[in-house]
Each structure stands twice: as structure tokens, then as C-alpha cells.
PDB file of C-alpha atoms in Angstrom:
ATOM      1  CA  MET F  30     112.785  75.531  87.439  1.00 28.00           C
ATOM      2  CA  LEU F  31     110.423  78.107  85.826  1.00 31.00           C
ATOM      3  CA  GLY F  32     113.215  79.241  83.386  1.00 35.00           C
ATOM      4  CA  GLU F  33     115.520  82.229  83.436  1.00 39.00           C
ATOM      5  CA  LEU F  34     114.898  84.671  86.383  1.00 37.00           C
ATOM      6  CA  LYS F  35     115.536  88.355  86.448  1.00 39.00           C
ATOM      7  CA  ARG F  36     115.911  89.901  89.797  1.00 38.00           C
ATOM      8  CA  TYR F  37     114.411  93.271  90.712  1.00 38.00           C
ATOM      9  CA  SER F  38     115.354  94.144  94.240  1.00 38.00           C
ATOM     10  CA  ARG F  39     113.666  91.352  96.143  1.00 40.00           C
ATOM     11  CA  LYS F  40     111.165  90.157  93.652  1.00 49.00           C
ATOM     12  CA  PHE F  41     111.679  87.834  90.606  1.00 55.00           C
ATOM     13  CA  ARG F  42     110.286  87.769  87.092  1.00 52.00           C
ATOM     14  CA  THR F  43     110.298  84.680  84.937  1.00 55.00           C
ATOM     15  CA  ILE F  44     111.159  85.110  81.354  1.00 54.00           C
ATOM     16  CA  GLU F  45     109.237  81.868  80.476  1.00 56.00           C
ATOM     17  CA  LEU F  46     106.095  83.376  82.023  1.00 57.00           C
ATOM     18  CA  ASP F  47     106.350  86.773  80.161  1.00 54.00           C
ATOM     19  CA  LEU F  48     104.293  85.332  77.356  1.00 55.00           C
ATOM     20  CA  ARG F  49     101.329  85.262  79.754  1.00 62.00           C
ATOM     21  CA  ASN F  50     101.439  89.056  80.276  1.00 65.00           C
ATOM     22  CA  GLU F  51      98.862  91.248  78.413  1.00 68.00           C
ATOM     23  CA  THR F  52      98.539  94.943  77.652  1.00 71.00           C
ATOM     24  CA  ALA F  53      95.607  97.025  76.455  1.00 72.00           C
ATOM     25  CA  ASN F  54      95.726 100.654  75.486  1.00 70.00           C
ATOM     26  CA  SER F  55      93.091 103.071  74.811  1.00 66.00           C
ATOM     27  CA  ASP F  56      93.710 105.639  72.071  1.00 61.00           C
ATOM     28  CA  ALA F  57      95.004 108.176  74.815  1.00 55.00           C
ATOM     29  CA  GLY F  58      97.093 105.325  76.256  1.00 50.00           C
ATOM     30  CA  ARG F  59      99.143 104.842  73.144  1.00 55.00           C
ATOM     31  CA  SER F  60     101.288 107.987  73.681  1.00 60.00           C
ATOM     32  CA  ASP F  61     104.042 108.097  76.433  1.00 65.00           C
ATOM     33  CA  LYS F  62     103.152 109.552  79.957  1.00 63.00           C
ATOM     34  CA  ASN F  63     104.994 112.880  79.303  1.00 66.00           C
ATOM     35  CA  SER F  64     102.963 113.530  76.005  1.00 72.00           C
ATOM     36  CA  GLN F  65      99.798 112.544  77.840  1.00 70.00           C
ATOM     37  CA  THR F  66     100.514 114.825  80.805  1.00 71.00           C
ATOM     38  CA  SER F  67     101.314 117.626  78.483  1.00 71.00           C
ATOM     39  CA  GLN F  68      98.141 117.350  76.508  1.00 72.00           C
ATOM     40  CA  LEU F  69      96.108 117.112  79.714  1.00 71.00           C
ATOM     41  CA  THR F  70      97.985 120.087  81.184  1.00 72.00           C
ATOM     42  CA  ASP F  71      96.961 122.068  78.083  1.00 72.00           C
ATOM     43  CA  THR F  72      93.237 120.933  78.465  1.00 68.00           C
ATOM     44  CA  ILE F  73      93.258 122.079  81.986  1.00 69.00           C
ATOM     45  CA  LYS F  74      94.534 125.607  81.067  1.00 70.00           C
ATOM     46  CA  GLN F  75      92.105 125.832  78.334  1.00 73.00           C
ATOM     47  CA  LYS F  76      89.136 124.705  80.430  1.00 67.00           C
ATOM     48  CA  THR F  77      89.811 126.362  83.718  1.00 69.00           C
ATOM     49  CA  GLY F  78      92.142 129.336  82.727  1.00 69.00           C
ATOM     50  CA  ARG F  79      94.538 128.077  85.432  1.00 73.00           C
ATOM     51  CA  THR F  80      97.752 126.050  85.237  1.00 71.00           C
ATOM     52  CA  MET F  81      97.836 122.614  86.759  1.00 67.00           C
ATOM     53  CA  GLN F  82      99.272 122.604  90.238  1.00 70.00           C
ATOM     54  CA  GLU F  83     101.628 119.609  89.881  1.00 70.00           C
ATOM     55  CA  LYS F  84     104.162 120.516  92.832  1.00 75.00           C
ATOM     56  CA  ASP F  85     103.586 120.269  96.435  1.00 77.00           C
ATOM     57  CA  VAL F  86     103.230 123.625  98.045  1.00 79.00           C
ATOM     58  CA  LYS F  87     104.230 124.529 101.522  1.00 84.00           C
ATOM     59  CA  PHE F  88     102.028 127.009 103.292  1.00 85.00           C
ATOM     60  CA  THR F  89     101.379 128.319 106.848  1.00 88.00           C
ATOM     61  CA  ASP F  90      97.892 127.829 108.077  1.00 87.00           C
ATOM     62  CA  LYS F  91      95.844 130.292 110.192  1.00 89.00           C
ATOM     63  CA  LYS F  92      97.247 129.005 113.346  1.00 90.00           C
ATOM     64  CA  GLY F  93     100.829 129.259 112.219  1.00 90.00           C
ATOM     65  CA  LYS F  94     101.400 125.476 111.555  1.00 90.00           C
ATOM     66  CA  GLN F  95     103.523 124.546 108.489  1.00 88.00           C
ATOM     67  CA  ARG F  96     101.381 122.379 106.086  1.00 86.00           C
ATOM     68  CA  VAL F  97     101.841 120.916 102.648  1.00 83.00           C
ATOM     69  CA  ARG F  98      99.366 120.897  99.916  1.00 75.00           C
ATOM     70  CA  GLN F  99      99.819 118.075  97.686  1.00 73.00           C
ATOM     71  CA  GLY F 100     100.070 118.751  93.783  1.00 70.00           C
ATOM     72  CA  CYS F 101      97.925 116.871  91.329  1.00 72.00           C
ATOM     73  CA  SER F 102      98.645 114.684  88.538  1.00 76.00           C
ATOM     74  CA  PRO F 103      96.038 114.038  85.814  1.00 79.00           C
ATOM     75  CA  ILE F 104      97.533 110.573  85.440  1.00 82.00           C
ATOM     76  CA  ARG F 105      97.620 108.052  88.126  1.00 84.00           C
ATOM     77  CA  GLU F 106      98.477 104.383  88.475  1.00 89.00           C
ATOM     78  CA  GLY F 107      96.777 101.710  90.459  1.00 92.00           C
ATOM     79  CA  VAL F 108      97.677  98.071  91.110  1.00 94.00           C
ATOM     80  CA  VAL F 109      95.130  95.323  91.332  1.00 94.00           C
ATOM     81  CA  ASN F 110      95.521  91.800  92.582  1.00 93.00           C
ATOM     82  CA  ILE F 111      94.162  89.300  90.370  1.00 94.00           C
ATOM     83  CA  LYS F 112      93.469  85.643  90.070  1.00 94.00           C
ATOM     84  CA  PRO F 113      95.532  83.090  87.800  1.00 92.00           C
ATOM     85  CA  ASP F 114      92.434  83.051  85.504  1.00 93.00           C
ATOM     86  CA  THR F 115      91.600  86.708  85.200  1.00 94.00           C
ATOM     87  CA  THR F 116      91.300  87.881  81.638  1.00 92.00           C
ATOM     88  CA  MET F 117      91.777  91.296  80.033  1.00 92.00           C
ATOM     89  CA  GLU F 118      88.069  91.197  79.348  1.00 93.00           C
ATOM     90  CA  ASP F 119      87.529  90.898  83.133  1.00 95.00           C
ATOM     91  CA  LEU F 120      89.620  94.030  83.843  1.00 94.00           C
ATOM     92  CA  LEU F 121      88.055  95.890  80.872  1.00 93.00           C
ATOM     93  CA  ARG F 122      84.733  95.205  82.538  1.00 95.00           C
ATOM     94  CA  TYR F 123      85.983  96.604  85.833  1.00 95.00           C
ATOM     95  CA  VAL F 124      87.392  99.898  84.330  1.00 94.00           C
ATOM     96  CA  GLU F 125      84.212 100.325  82.475  1.00 94.00           C
ATOM     97  CA  ARG F 126      82.199 100.126  85.783  1.00 96.00           C
ATOM     98  CA  VAL F 127      84.679 102.536  87.417  1.00 96.00           C
ATOM     99  CA  HIS F 128      84.188 104.843  84.421  1.00 94.00           C
ATOM    100  CA  GLU F 129      80.469 104.677  84.743  1.00 95.00           C
ATOM    101  CA  ARG F 130      80.331 105.379  88.519  1.00 95.00           C
ATOM    102  CA  TRP F 131      83.141 108.077  88.794  1.00 94.00           C
ATOM    103  CA  GLY F 132      84.035 109.141  85.294  1.00 93.00           C
ATOM    104  CA  ILE F 133      87.507 108.082  85.676  1.00 93.00           C
ATOM    105  CA  ARG F 134      89.074 106.653  82.422  1.00 90.00           C
ATOM    106  CA  ALA F 135      91.565 103.797  82.153  1.00 91.00           C
ATOM    107  CA  ILE F 136      93.981 104.618  79.392  1.00 87.00           C
ATOM    108  CA  GLN F 137      96.313 101.452  80.016  1.00 87.00           C
ATOM    109  CA  ILE F 138      96.154  98.045  81.560  1.00 90.00           C
ATOM    110  CA  HIS F 139      98.947  95.712  82.009  1.00 90.00           C
ATOM    111  CA  ILE F 140      98.631  92.229  83.235  1.00 91.00           C
ATOM    112  CA  HIS F 141     101.490  90.784  85.035  1.00 89.00           C
ATOM    113  CA  LYS F 142     101.607  87.009  85.485  1.00 85.00           C
ATOM    114  CA  ASP F 143     105.363  86.650  85.370  1.00 78.00           C
ATOM    115  CA  GLU F 144     106.252  88.064  88.869  1.00 81.00           C
ATOM    116  CA  GLY F 145     106.599  86.345  92.072  1.00 82.00           C
ATOM    117  CA  HIS F 146     109.216  84.793  94.515  1.00 82.00           C
ATOM    118  CA  TYR F 147     110.545  81.407  95.642  1.00 80.00           C
ATOM    119  CA  GLU F 148     109.810  80.451  99.311  1.00 83.00           C
ATOM    120  CA  ASP F 149     113.093  78.317  99.136  1.00 82.00           C
ATOM    121  CA  THR F 150     115.461  79.550  96.223  1.00 78.00           C
ATOM    122  CA  ASN F 151     116.732  75.976  95.913  1.00 81.00           C
ATOM    123  CA  ASP F 152     113.292  74.498  95.379  1.00 81.00           C
ATOM    124  CA  PRO F 153     111.481  75.209  92.044  1.00 77.00           C
ATOM    125  CA  ALA F 154     108.317  73.923  93.475  1.00 83.00           C
ATOM    126  CA  SER F 155     108.215  76.697  96.019  1.00 82.00           C
ATOM    127  CA  TRP F 156     107.401  79.281  93.378  1.00 80.00           C
ATOM    128  CA  GLU F 157     104.672  81.775  94.629  1.00 86.00           C
ATOM    129  CA  PRO F 158     103.351  83.954  91.821  1.00 86.00           C
ATOM    130  CA  ASN F 159     102.276  87.488  92.249  1.00 89.00           C
ATOM    131  CA  TYR F 160      99.446  87.899  89.967  1.00 91.00           C
ATOM    132  CA  HIS F 161      98.412  91.576  89.429  1.00 93.00           C
ATOM    133  CA  ALA F 162      97.511  94.181  86.983  1.00 94.00           C
ATOM    134  CA  HIS F 163      98.742  97.733  86.616  1.00 93.00           C
ATOM    135  CA  ILE F 164      96.094 100.251  85.524  1.00 93.00           C
ATOM    136  CA  ILE F 165      96.979 103.815  84.376  1.00 89.00           C
ATOM    137  CA  TRP F 166      94.018 106.124  84.861  1.00 91.00           C
ATOM    138  CA  GLU F 167      93.226 109.509  83.473  1.00 87.00           C
ATOM    139  CA  TRP F 168      92.104 111.364  86.507  1.00 86.00           C
ATOM    140  CA  MET F 169      90.494 114.575  84.784  1.00 84.00           C
ATOM    141  CA  ASP F 170      87.132 115.584  83.882  1.00 83.00           C
ATOM    142  CA  HIS F 171      87.379 116.687  80.181  1.00 79.00           C
ATOM    143  CA  ASP F 172      84.244 118.830  80.544  1.00 84.00           C
ATOM    144  CA  THR F 173      85.554 120.831  83.414  1.00 84.00           C
ATOM    145  CA  GLY F 174      89.261 120.444  83.136  1.00 80.00           C
ATOM    146  CA  LYS F 175      89.422 119.583  86.912  1.00 79.00           C
ATOM    147  CA  SER F 176      90.658 116.425  88.512  1.00 81.00           C
ATOM    148  CA  PHE F 177      88.249 113.997  90.008  1.00 85.00           C
ATOM    149  CA  LYS F 178      87.728 114.219  93.776  1.00 85.00           C
ATOM    150  CA  LEU F 179      87.362 110.756  95.488  1.00 88.00           C
ATOM    151  CA  ASN F 180      86.884 110.578  99.219  1.00 89.00           C
ATOM    152  CA  ALA F 181      87.648 107.551 101.449  1.00 87.00           C
ATOM    153  CA  GLU F 182      84.112 106.139 100.911  1.00 91.00           C
ATOM    154  CA  ASP F 183      84.722 106.192  97.146  1.00 93.00           C
ATOM    155  CA  MET F 184      88.125 104.646  97.459  1.00 90.00           C
ATOM    156  CA  SER F 185      86.621 101.823  99.530  1.00 89.00           C
ATOM    157  CA  ALA F 186      83.891 101.344  97.040  1.00 93.00           C
ATOM    158  CA  ILE F 187      86.479 100.971  94.265  1.00 92.00           C
ATOM    159  CA  HIS F 188      88.012  98.236  96.365  1.00 91.00           C
ATOM    160  CA  ALA F 189      84.567  96.572  96.760  1.00 92.00           C
ATOM    161  CA  LEU F 190      83.967  96.945  93.019  1.00 95.00           C
ATOM    162  CA  VAL F 191      87.223  95.323  91.980  1.00 94.00           C
ATOM    163  CA  ALA F 192      86.487  92.372  94.226  1.00 94.00           C
ATOM    164  CA  GLU F 193      83.035  91.967  92.987  1.00 95.00           C
ATOM    165  CA  THR F 194      83.769  92.372  89.361  1.00 95.00           C
ATOM    166  CA  LEU F 195      86.829  90.010  89.477  1.00 94.00           C
ATOM    167  CA  ASP F 196      84.877  87.605  91.703  1.00 94.00           C
ATOM    168  CA  MET F 197      87.515  87.874  94.473  1.00 91.00           C
ATOM    169  CA  GLN F 198      87.279  88.366  98.219  1.00 87.00           C
ATOM    170  CA  ARG F 199      87.234  91.832  99.466  1.00 82.00           C
ATOM    171  CA  GLY F 200      90.021  92.543 101.897  1.00 75.00           C
ATOM    172  CA  GLN F 201      89.234  94.010 105.324  1.00 72.00           C
ATOM    173  CA  LYS F 202      88.152  97.663 105.358  1.00 67.00           C
ATOM    174  CA  LYS F 203      90.627 100.167 107.047  1.00 67.00           C
ATOM    175  CA  SER F 204      87.641 101.355 109.045  1.00 67.00           C
ATOM    176  CA  GLU F 205      87.319  97.744 110.470  1.00 70.00           C
ATOM    177  CA  THR F 206      91.067  97.174 111.193  1.00 70.00           C
ATOM    178  CA  GLY F 207      91.969 100.573 112.570  1.00 68.00           C
ATOM    179  CA  ILE F 208      95.237 100.203 110.698  1.00 69.00           C
ATOM    180  CA  ASP F 209      96.621 103.383 109.110  1.00 62.00           C
ATOM    181  CA  LEU F 210      99.218 102.611 106.381  1.00 53.00           C
TER     182      LEU F 210
END
């Protein structure tokens, strides 16, 4: 067996594989999320003269329909599927390309190579790993104090960029499948 397992809901982590995990932090990523958010909130107020609208706001549109305007967060997390041989350098190259194109800065990267599941819990050979990385992004333009606005085409381009940078096959586009998650 792969060693001691810790169970989190329906997925497993192997303590033995923890050693394969990696973390990278930018200077901004060295503080905790609350401190980072507080600093960014102050920057937003200073640059725009307005407070950050973090909470969802319910309102009635011109036709009388109830709507919700989503609040924003200057820090967002994304999860990227990776290959067994993906390195931190590969992911650093990817986040640099995202920064060059959209201005979004990665402040933390956490590679997880210790999670997965057993197809058959009685068969150690049935281990199916779930290789992935969590990337914490700072989603704010420091020059303007405003959050970055990415549309559906930009998000699709990010998917293509990660596949290209990590030499992986890009999944089928939502526009091609018609599936709305």
C-alpha cells in the first residue's frame, strides 16, 4: 500500500507522497490571506477613493426583477491539473505568461502530488493519483486599484495557455460542448 492514508470526505492523501508536494510564494504570498486582503483593500481605497465591494448586493433592476451583483475579491484561487512530471519551474513559466498577458500576479503555488483515490480500496495497485496545483492569484491592478475583468474568451485562453505551457491536451471548450456547469 502507499502508506498511511488520511481521508478527507471522499478523497485520500498519502502521507508517504507528501514529500513530493512543493510550494512557492512571492513576497506578497508570504503573509496570510486576511493580511493580504486587508493590504489590497487599503490599496483599493487609496487608488480609487472607494471601498472594495466584497459582499453580494441584491437589487431590483429596471424591469422589477430581483438580481444579485456579485462582490469581488482581490485574491482568487485556481486549480490546475498537472502531469506527474510537472515541475515548479513549469508552473512558474505558466504564471509568468498569465502575468504578461493579463497583468494578474500569482502569489502562491502549491503542487499536490499526494492526493487521489483507490479504484478498489482492497487493491493497493488500483491507486489513481490526482496530480494538481493550487494557484493563488492577486486579481488587482496596482496602478488603478481596480480588479481585473476577464471575459469568457479570456478564461478560455487561460485554459489553452496552461495546456500549451504544461504540454498537455486542452479539454473541450464549453462553446463546443454546450454544457453549462
